PDB file of C-alpha atoms in Angstrom:
ATOM      1  CA  GLY A   1     123.172  89.589  89.423  1.00  0.00           C
ATOM      2  CA  GLN A   2     119.355  90.450  90.794  1.00  0.00           C
ATOM      3  CA  GLN A   3     117.393  93.299  90.152  1.00  0.00           C
ATOM      4  CA  VAL A   4     115.926  95.878  92.092  1.00  0.00           C
ATOM      5  CA  MET A   5     113.485  98.241  89.414  1.00  0.00           C
ATOM      6  CA  GLN A   6     111.789 100.851  91.055  1.00  0.00           C
ATOM      7  CA  ILE A   7     109.776 103.840  89.600  1.00  0.00           C
ATOM      8  CA  PRO A   8     109.026 106.158  89.302  1.00  0.00           C
ATOM      9  CA  GLN A   9     112.397 107.656  89.068  1.00  0.00           C
ATOM     10  CA  TYR A  10     111.875 111.269  89.110  1.00  0.00           C
ATOM     11  CA  GLN A  11     108.604 112.930  90.534  1.00  0.00           C
ATOM     12  CA  HIS A  12     107.578 116.490  91.161  1.00  0.00           C
ATOM     13  CA  VAL A  13     104.440 117.024  93.356  1.00  0.00           C
ATOM     14  CA  GLN A  14     102.458 120.185  94.375  1.00  0.00           C
ATOM     15  CA  GLU A  15     102.646 120.260  98.936  1.00  0.00           C
ATOM     16  CA  GLY A  16      99.402 118.847 100.640  1.00  0.00           C
ATOM     17  CA  GLU A  17      99.799 115.963  97.230  1.00  0.00           C
ATOM     18  CA  ASP A  18      99.426 112.208  97.501  1.00  0.00           C
ATOM     19  CA  PHE A  19     102.765 110.905  96.603  1.00  0.00           C
ATOM     20  CA  THR A  20     103.756 105.913  95.564  1.00  0.00           C
ATOM     21  CA  THR A  21     106.968 105.042  95.057  1.00  0.00           C
ATOM     22  CA  TYR A  22     107.250 101.722  93.242  1.00  0.00           C
ATOM     23  CA  CYS A  23     109.763  98.646  93.570  1.00  0.00           C
ATOM     24  CA  ASN A  24     110.383  95.515  91.704  1.00  0.00           C
ATOM     25  CA  SER A  25     111.931  92.859  91.900  1.00  0.00           C
ATOM     26  CA  SER A  26     111.613  88.803  89.318  1.00  0.00           C
ATOM     27  CA  THR A  27     112.686  86.927  91.885  1.00  0.00           C
ATOM     28  CA  THR A  28     111.922  86.638  95.716  1.00  0.00           C
ATOM     29  CA  LEU A  29     112.249  88.775  98.487  1.00  0.00           C
ATOM     30  CA  SER A  30     113.795  87.677 101.930  1.00  0.00           C
ATOM     31  CA  ASN A  31     113.561  91.182 102.848  1.00  0.00           C
ATOM     32  CA  ILE A  32     113.572  94.920 101.293  1.00  0.00           C
ATOM     33  CA  GLN A  33     114.982  98.369 103.075  1.00  0.00           C
ATOM     34  CA  TRP A  34     114.021 101.723 102.502  1.00  0.00           C
ATOM     35  CA  TYR A  35     115.939 104.449 102.345  1.00  0.00           C
ATOM     36  CA  LYS A  36     116.284 107.744 101.888  1.00  0.00           C
ATOM     37  CA  GLN A  37     118.584 110.990 100.933  1.00  0.00           C
ATOM     38  CA  ARG A  38     118.491 114.065 101.677  1.00  0.00           C
ATOM     39  CA  PRO A  39     119.680 116.575  98.732  1.00  0.00           C
ATOM     40  CA  GLY A  40     123.259 116.861  98.956  1.00  0.00           C
ATOM     41  CA  GLY A  41     123.073 113.826 102.123  1.00  0.00           C
ATOM     42  CA  HIS A  42     123.408 110.618 102.827  1.00  0.00           C
ATOM     43  CA  PRO A  43     121.250 107.954 102.780  1.00  0.00           C
ATOM     44  CA  VAL A  44     119.650 106.869 106.169  1.00  0.00           C
ATOM     45  CA  PHE A  45     117.430 103.804 106.974  1.00  0.00           C
ATOM     46  CA  LEU A  46     113.941 104.407 107.084  1.00  0.00           C
ATOM     47  CA  ILE A  47     112.436 100.794 108.062  1.00  0.00           C
ATOM     48  CA  GLN A  48     112.998  96.608 106.524  1.00  0.00           C
ATOM     49  CA  LEU A  49     110.048  95.007 105.296  1.00  0.00           C
ATOM     50  CA  VAL A  50     109.856  91.145 106.492  1.00  0.00           C
ATOM     51  CA  LYS A  51     107.061  89.736 106.164  1.00  0.00           C
ATOM     52  CA  SER A  52     104.589  88.542 103.208  1.00  0.00           C
ATOM     53  CA  GLY A  53     101.651  91.425 102.751  1.00  0.00           C
ATOM     54  CA  GLU A  54     103.344  93.583 105.274  1.00  0.00           C
ATOM     55  CA  VAL A  55     102.342  96.425 106.143  1.00  0.00           C
ATOM     56  CA  LYS A  56     104.125  99.243 108.367  1.00  0.00           C
ATOM     57  CA  LYS A  57     103.739 102.941 108.866  1.00  0.00           C
ATOM     58  CA  GLN A  58     105.664 106.165 109.701  1.00  0.00           C
ATOM     59  CA  LYS A  59     103.856 108.967 110.132  1.00  0.00           C
ATOM     60  CA  ARG A  60     102.733 110.490 106.769  1.00  0.00           C
ATOM     61  CA  LEU A  61     105.176 107.026 104.858  1.00  0.00           C
ATOM     62  CA  THR A  62     103.101 103.419 104.611  1.00  0.00           C
ATOM     63  CA  PHE A  63     105.543 101.172 104.170  1.00  0.00           C
ATOM     64  CA  GLN A  64     104.032  97.588 101.591  1.00  0.00           C
ATOM     65  CA  PHE A  65     105.056  94.744 100.649  1.00  0.00           C
ATOM     66  CA  GLY A  66     103.598  92.610  98.699  1.00  0.00           C
ATOM     67  CA  GLU A  67     101.944  89.355  99.179  1.00  0.00           C
ATOM     68  CA  ALA A  68     104.738  87.545  96.268  1.00  0.00           C
ATOM     69  CA  LYS A  69     107.153  89.433  98.173  1.00  0.00           C
ATOM     70  CA  LYS A  70     108.537  90.652  94.858  1.00  0.00           C
ATOM     71  CA  ASN A  71     107.388  94.253  94.554  1.00  0.00           C
ATOM     72  CA  SER A  72     106.989  97.145  97.275  1.00  0.00           C
ATOM     73  CA  SER A  73     105.909 100.551  97.809  1.00  0.00           C
ATOM     74  CA  LEU A  74     106.350 104.186  99.862  1.00  0.00           C
ATOM     75  CA  HIS A  75     103.310 106.299 100.030  1.00  0.00           C
ATOM     76  CA  ILE A  76     103.632 109.372 101.270  1.00  0.00           C
ATOM     77  CA  THR A  77     100.626 110.560 102.553  1.00  0.00           C
ATOM     78  CA  ALA A  78     100.003 115.002 101.888  1.00  0.00           C
ATOM     79  CA  THR A  79     103.605 116.156 101.233  1.00  0.00           C
ATOM     80  CA  GLN A  80     105.327 118.516 102.784  1.00  0.00           C
ATOM     81  CA  THR A  81     108.625 120.115 101.368  1.00  0.00           C
ATOM     82  CA  THR A  82     110.961 118.475 103.560  1.00  0.00           C
ATOM     83  CA  ASP A  83     109.917 115.128 102.641  1.00  0.00           C
ATOM     84  CA  VAL A  84     111.879 116.489  99.415  1.00  0.00           C
ATOM     85  CA  GLY A  85     114.580 114.332  98.012  1.00  0.00           C
ATOM     86  CA  THR A  86     115.350 109.852  96.820  1.00  0.00           C
ATOM     87  CA  TYR A  87     113.650 107.443  98.282  1.00  0.00           C
ATOM     88  CA  PHE A  88     115.564 103.816  97.962  1.00  0.00           C
ATOM     89  CA  CYS A  89     114.528 100.823  98.093  1.00  0.00           C
ATOM     90  CA  ALA A  90     117.605  97.986  98.010  1.00  0.00           C
ATOM     91  CA  ALA A  91     116.802  94.381  98.728  1.00  0.00           C
ATOM     92  CA  PRO A  92     119.444  91.171  99.398  1.00  0.00           C
ATOM     93  CA  PRO A  93     120.705  89.160  96.706  1.00  0.00           C
ATOM     94  CA  ARG A  94     119.104  85.400  96.010  1.00  0.00           C
ATOM     95  CA  ASN A  95     120.766  82.625  97.795  1.00  0.00           C
ATOM     96  CA  SER A  96     121.973  84.639 100.270  1.00  0.00           C
ATOM     97  CA  GLY A  97     120.079  82.878 103.673  1.00  0.00           C
ATOM     98  CA  GLY A  98     118.278  86.844 104.216  1.00  0.00           C
ATOM     99  CA  SER A  99     122.717  87.644 103.771  1.00  0.00           C
ATOM    100  CA  ASN A 100     122.575  91.820 103.383  1.00  0.00           C
ATOM    101  CA  TYR A 101     125.962  91.466 103.180  1.00  0.00           C
ATOM    102  CA  LYS A 102     124.914  92.171  99.656  1.00  0.00           C
ATOM    103  CA  LEU A 103     122.450  94.491  98.641  1.00  0.00           C
ATOM    104  CA  THR A 104     121.397  95.441  95.905  1.00  0.00           C
ATOM    105  CA  PHE A 105     119.905  99.352  95.364  1.00  0.00           C
ATOM    106  CA  GLY A 106     117.152 100.666  93.085  1.00  0.00           C
ATOM    107  CA  LYS A 107     117.895 103.533  91.254  1.00  0.00           C
ATOM    108  CA  GLY A 108     116.066 106.073  93.515  1.00  0.00           C
ATOM    109  CA  THR A 109     113.117 108.516  92.990  1.00  0.00           C
ATOM    110  CA  LEU A 110     113.731 111.357  93.133  1.00  0.00           C
ATOM    111  CA  LEU A 111     110.729 114.107  94.442  1.00  0.00           C
ATOM    112  CA  THR A 112     110.405 117.838  94.554  1.00  0.00           C
ATOM    113  CA  VAL A 113     107.840 119.751  96.154  1.00  0.00           C
ATOM    114  CA  ASN A 114     106.564 122.514  95.592  1.00  0.00           C
ATOM    115  CA  PRO A 115     105.100 124.564  98.054  1.00  0.00           C
TER     116      PRO A 115
ATOM    117  CA  ASP B   1     128.235 110.404 119.550  1.00  0.00           C
ATOM    118  CA  GLY B   2     128.429 107.418 117.630  1.00  0.00           C
ATOM    119  CA  GLY B   3     128.294 107.374 113.704  1.00  0.00           C
ATOM    120  CA  ILE B   4     131.081 107.406 110.560  1.00  0.00           C
ATOM    121  CA  THR B   5     133.210 109.344 109.710  1.00  0.00           C
ATOM    122  CA  GLN B   6     134.263 109.907 106.392  1.00  0.00           C
ATOM    123  CA  SER B   7     137.714 112.196 105.188  1.00  0.00           C
ATOM    124  CA  PRO B   8     138.159 113.929 103.300  1.00  0.00           C
ATOM    125  CA  LYS B   9     134.816 115.729 101.854  1.00  0.00           C
ATOM    126  CA  TYR B  10     136.358 116.789  98.381  1.00  0.00           C
ATOM    127  CA  LEU B  11     138.406 115.619  96.998  1.00  0.00           C
ATOM    128  CA  PHE B  12     140.741 116.586  93.585  1.00  0.00           C
ATOM    129  CA  ARG B  13     143.222 114.238  91.722  1.00  0.00           C
ATOM    130  CA  LYS B  14     145.017 114.310  88.285  1.00  0.00           C
ATOM    131  CA  GLU B  15     144.982 111.671  86.501  1.00  0.00           C
ATOM    132  CA  GLY B  16     147.355 108.968  86.891  1.00  0.00           C
ATOM    133  CA  GLN B  17     147.366 108.904  90.988  1.00  0.00           C
ATOM    134  CA  ASN B  18     146.124 106.701  93.268  1.00  0.00           C
ATOM    135  CA  VAL B  19     143.984 108.932  95.965  1.00  0.00           C
ATOM    136  CA  THR B  20     142.706 106.837  99.450  1.00  0.00           C
ATOM    137  CA  LEU B  21     138.984 107.400 100.708  1.00  0.00           C
ATOM    138  CA  SER B  22     138.899 107.351 104.802  1.00  0.00           C
ATOM    139  CA  CYS B  23     136.152 105.745 106.799  1.00  0.00           C
ATOM    140  CA  GLU B  24     136.369 105.272 110.262  1.00  0.00           C
ATOM    141  CA  GLN B  25     133.518 103.881 112.890  1.00  0.00           C
ATOM    142  CA  ASN B  26     132.829 104.017 116.106  1.00  0.00           C
ATOM    143  CA  LEU B  27     129.724 101.773 116.278  1.00  0.00           C
ATOM    144  CA  ASN B  28     131.524  98.915 116.790  1.00  0.00           C
ATOM    145  CA  HIS B  29     129.683  97.810 114.175  1.00  0.00           C
ATOM    146  CA  ASP B  30     131.521  93.782 112.631  1.00  0.00           C
ATOM    147  CA  ALA B  31     130.454  94.857 108.512  1.00  0.00           C
ATOM    148  CA  MET B  32     131.010  97.737 106.302  1.00  0.00           C
ATOM    149  CA  TYR B  33     130.873  98.451 103.188  1.00  0.00           C
ATOM    150  CA  TRP B  34     131.810 101.266 100.236  1.00  0.00           C
ATOM    151  CA  TYR B  35     129.732 102.533  97.357  1.00  0.00           C
ATOM    152  CA  ARG B  36     129.942 104.549  94.582  1.00  0.00           C
ATOM    153  CA  GLN B  37     127.655 106.433  93.824  1.00  0.00           C
ATOM    154  CA  ASP B  38     126.961 108.193  90.049  1.00  0.00           C
ATOM    155  CA  PRO B  39     123.959 111.279  89.223  1.00  0.00           C
ATOM    156  CA  GLY B  40     121.007 109.875  88.728  1.00  0.00           C
ATOM    157  CA  GLN B  41     122.664 106.055  89.602  1.00  0.00           C
ATOM    158  CA  GLY B  42     121.137 104.019  92.030  1.00  0.00           C
ATOM    159  CA  LEU B  43     124.074 102.447  95.164  1.00  0.00           C
ATOM    160  CA  ARG B  44     126.680  99.911  93.834  1.00  0.00           C
ATOM    161  CA  LEU B  45     129.109  98.550  96.201  1.00  0.00           C
ATOM    162  CA  ILE B  46     132.439  98.136  95.668  1.00  0.00           C
ATOM    163  CA  TYR B  47     133.834  96.016  99.084  1.00  0.00           C
ATOM    164  CA  TYR B  48     132.517  94.628 101.945  1.00  0.00           C
ATOM    165  CA  SER B  49     134.146  93.777 105.205  1.00  0.00           C
ATOM    166  CA  GLN B  50     133.130  91.670 106.925  1.00  0.00           C
ATOM    167  CA  ILE B  51     135.676  91.135 109.902  1.00  0.00           C
ATOM    168  CA  VAL B  52     138.243  92.354 111.294  1.00  0.00           C
ATOM    169  CA  ASN B  53     140.980  91.336 108.635  1.00  0.00           C
ATOM    170  CA  ASP B  54     138.900  90.024 105.314  1.00  0.00           C
ATOM    171  CA  PHE B  55     137.190  91.930 102.562  1.00  0.00           C
ATOM    172  CA  GLN B  56     134.966  90.272  99.291  1.00  0.00           C
ATOM    173  CA  LYS B  57     133.852  91.672  96.275  1.00  0.00           C
ATOM    174  CA  GLY B  58     131.481  93.893  95.466  1.00  0.00           C
ATOM    175  CA  ASP B  59     129.300  94.465  92.200  1.00  0.00           C
ATOM    176  CA  ILE B  60     132.578  96.786  90.168  1.00  0.00           C
ATOM    177  CA  ALA B  61     135.469  96.519  92.276  1.00  0.00           C
ATOM    178  CA  GLU B  62     138.396  96.466  89.991  1.00  0.00           C
ATOM    179  CA  GLY B  63     140.488  99.888  89.166  1.00  0.00           C
ATOM    180  CA  TYR B  64     139.874  99.764  93.858  1.00  0.00           C
ATOM    181  CA  SER B  65     141.501  98.189  97.168  1.00  0.00           C
ATOM    182  CA  VAL B  66     140.805  98.074 100.335  1.00  0.00           C
ATOM    183  CA  SER B  67     142.236  96.931 103.387  1.00  0.00           C
ATOM    184  CA  ARG B  68     140.731  96.568 106.964  1.00  0.00           C
ATOM    185  CA  GLU B  69     143.167  95.457 109.258  1.00  0.00           C
ATOM    186  CA  LYS B  70     140.697  97.138 112.551  1.00  0.00           C
ATOM    187  CA  LYS B  71     137.408  96.299 112.707  1.00  0.00           C
ATOM    188  CA  GLU B  72     137.205 100.855 113.077  1.00  0.00           C
ATOM    189  CA  SER B  73     138.700 101.255 109.987  1.00  0.00           C
ATOM    190  CA  PHE B  74     137.793 100.528 106.019  1.00  0.00           C
ATOM    191  CA  PRO B  75     140.377 102.994 104.345  1.00  0.00           C
ATOM    192  CA  LEU B  76     139.441 102.732 100.348  1.00  0.00           C
ATOM    193  CA  THR B  77     141.887 103.757  97.284  1.00  0.00           C
ATOM    194  CA  VAL B  78     140.229 104.002  94.352  1.00  0.00           C
ATOM    195  CA  THR B  79     143.649 103.785  91.888  1.00  0.00           C
ATOM    196  CA  SER B  80     144.975 105.041  88.208  1.00  0.00           C
ATOM    197  CA  ALA B  81     143.902 101.697  86.867  1.00  0.00           C
ATOM    198  CA  GLN B  82     139.579 102.823  87.810  1.00  0.00           C
ATOM    199  CA  LYS B  83     138.464 104.136  84.424  1.00  0.00           C
ATOM    200  CA  ASN B  84     136.435 106.537  85.666  1.00  0.00           C
ATOM    201  CA  PRO B  85     137.295 107.543  88.549  1.00  0.00           C
ATOM    202  CA  THR B  86     134.683 110.681  89.530  1.00  0.00           C
ATOM    203  CA  ALA B  87     132.226 110.040  91.813  1.00  0.00           C
ATOM    204  CA  PHE B  88     130.155 110.152  95.493  1.00  0.00           C
ATOM    205  CA  TYR B  89     131.800 107.470  97.111  1.00  0.00           C
ATOM    206  CA  LEU B  90     130.231 106.348 100.736  1.00  0.00           C
ATOM    207  CA  CYS B  91     131.777 104.533 103.210  1.00  0.00           C
ATOM    208  CA  ALA B  92     128.891 102.331 105.262  1.00  0.00           C
ATOM    209  CA  SER B  93     128.857 100.032 108.025  1.00  0.00           C
ATOM    210  CA  SER B  94     126.862  97.906 109.839  1.00  0.00           C
ATOM    211  CA  THR B  95     126.170  95.477 112.697  1.00  0.00           C
ATOM    212  CA  GLY B  96     127.560  92.577 110.249  1.00  0.00           C
ATOM    213  CA  GLN B  97     125.059  89.695 111.278  1.00  0.00           C
ATOM    214  CA  GLY B  98     124.000  88.025 108.724  1.00  0.00           C
ATOM    215  CA  GLY B  99     122.940  84.225 107.641  1.00  0.00           C
ATOM    216  CA  TYR B 100     119.415  84.489 107.903  1.00  0.00           C
ATOM    217  CA  MET B 101     117.426  87.623 109.295  1.00  0.00           C
ATOM    218  CA  GLU B 102     114.415  86.848 108.026  1.00  0.00           C
ATOM    219  CA  TYR B 103     113.017  88.513 111.467  1.00  0.00           C
ATOM    220  CA  SER B 104     115.604  90.064 113.154  1.00  0.00           C
ATOM    221  CA  GLY B 105     116.727  93.496 112.084  1.00  0.00           C
ATOM    222  CA  ALA B 106     120.884  93.368 111.177  1.00  0.00           C
ATOM    223  CA  ASN B 107     122.402  93.997 108.699  1.00  0.00           C
ATOM    224  CA  VAL B 108     120.469  97.786 108.029  1.00  0.00           C
ATOM    225  CA  LEU B 109     123.131  99.870 106.820  1.00  0.00           C
ATOM    226  CA  THR B 110     123.870 103.484 109.102  1.00  0.00           C
ATOM    227  CA  PHE B 111     126.254 105.415 106.337  1.00  0.00           C
ATOM    228  CA  GLY B 112     128.980 108.407 106.480  1.00  0.00           C
ATOM    229  CA  ALA B 113     129.099 111.886 104.915  1.00  0.00           C
ATOM    230  CA  GLY B 114     130.207 110.860 101.820  1.00  0.00           C
ATOM    231  CA  SER B 115     133.604 112.079  99.989  1.00  0.00           C
ATOM    232  CA  ARG B 116     133.423 113.675  96.523  1.00  0.00           C
ATOM    233  CA  LEU B 117     135.867 112.289  94.760  1.00  0.00           C
ATOM    234  CA  THR B 118     136.744 114.725  91.334  1.00  0.00           C
ATOM    235  CA  VAL B 119     140.105 113.989  88.532  1.00  0.00           C
ATOM    236  CA  LEU B 120     141.265 117.106  86.878  1.00  0.00           C
TER     237      LEU B 120
END
C-alpha cells in the first residue's frame, strides 16, 4: 500500500526556535491532511492541502504542498510550549479518486519544547 | 455539543477474552472508522464504514470485528484471535462524502478521545 514517510521522528527545540516536519511520498497525492495530537490526547485536524504548490498559514503555522504533490511540510515559527505534541500527515491511497476513506498516516513527528 | 464518545477509556483484559469497545457519534456523520495506535507509530486503519449496515476492512483487520447497525454507533470487538491487542484505539467519523473531493473539505476526520486496552 501507499506509504507516506514523515521526518524527523522526534524534534526537541528551545522555546522560540522554529520547527519543521516533512512528509514525503513516492507517488503523487491528491490531497494531504495534517493533524496534531497532544500528549495523552487524540488527533485533531489542522488543515487540508489540495492544490500543487499550495501554501496555507494558521498564525505561526505554515503548511506547504509541493509542486509535484509528492511532499508536504509543516513549519512552526517561534515555538511555544503549547505547540508540544505529535504532528501527523495523512493522505488517501493511490487511485482512490481522492476519497479519504482509507487515509494513510505518517508515523508522526513528536515535538517537545524546552521553556 | 456534537462529538464522538468512546468507552471505556481504559480497559484491561485477560488473554483469550473478547472485548468490545464502544463508539457513539452525534455529528450526523455517515462514515466511521477505527484506528489503532502503538507507541511511536502512526495510526493504522482497522475497519471503516461508509454507511449503515456496511463496513470494509482496513489494513489490519485480522482479529477484529465490527458492526454498523445504527448511524450513530460503530462498536469494535477485539477478539482472542488478535495476537497483540494491547494498544490505543481511536474511533473517528467524517461526513463521508467520498469520491472526487479535491476541492472539498470532506472526509476530515473527527476523533474520539480513545480507548486504551491492556492485555494482562
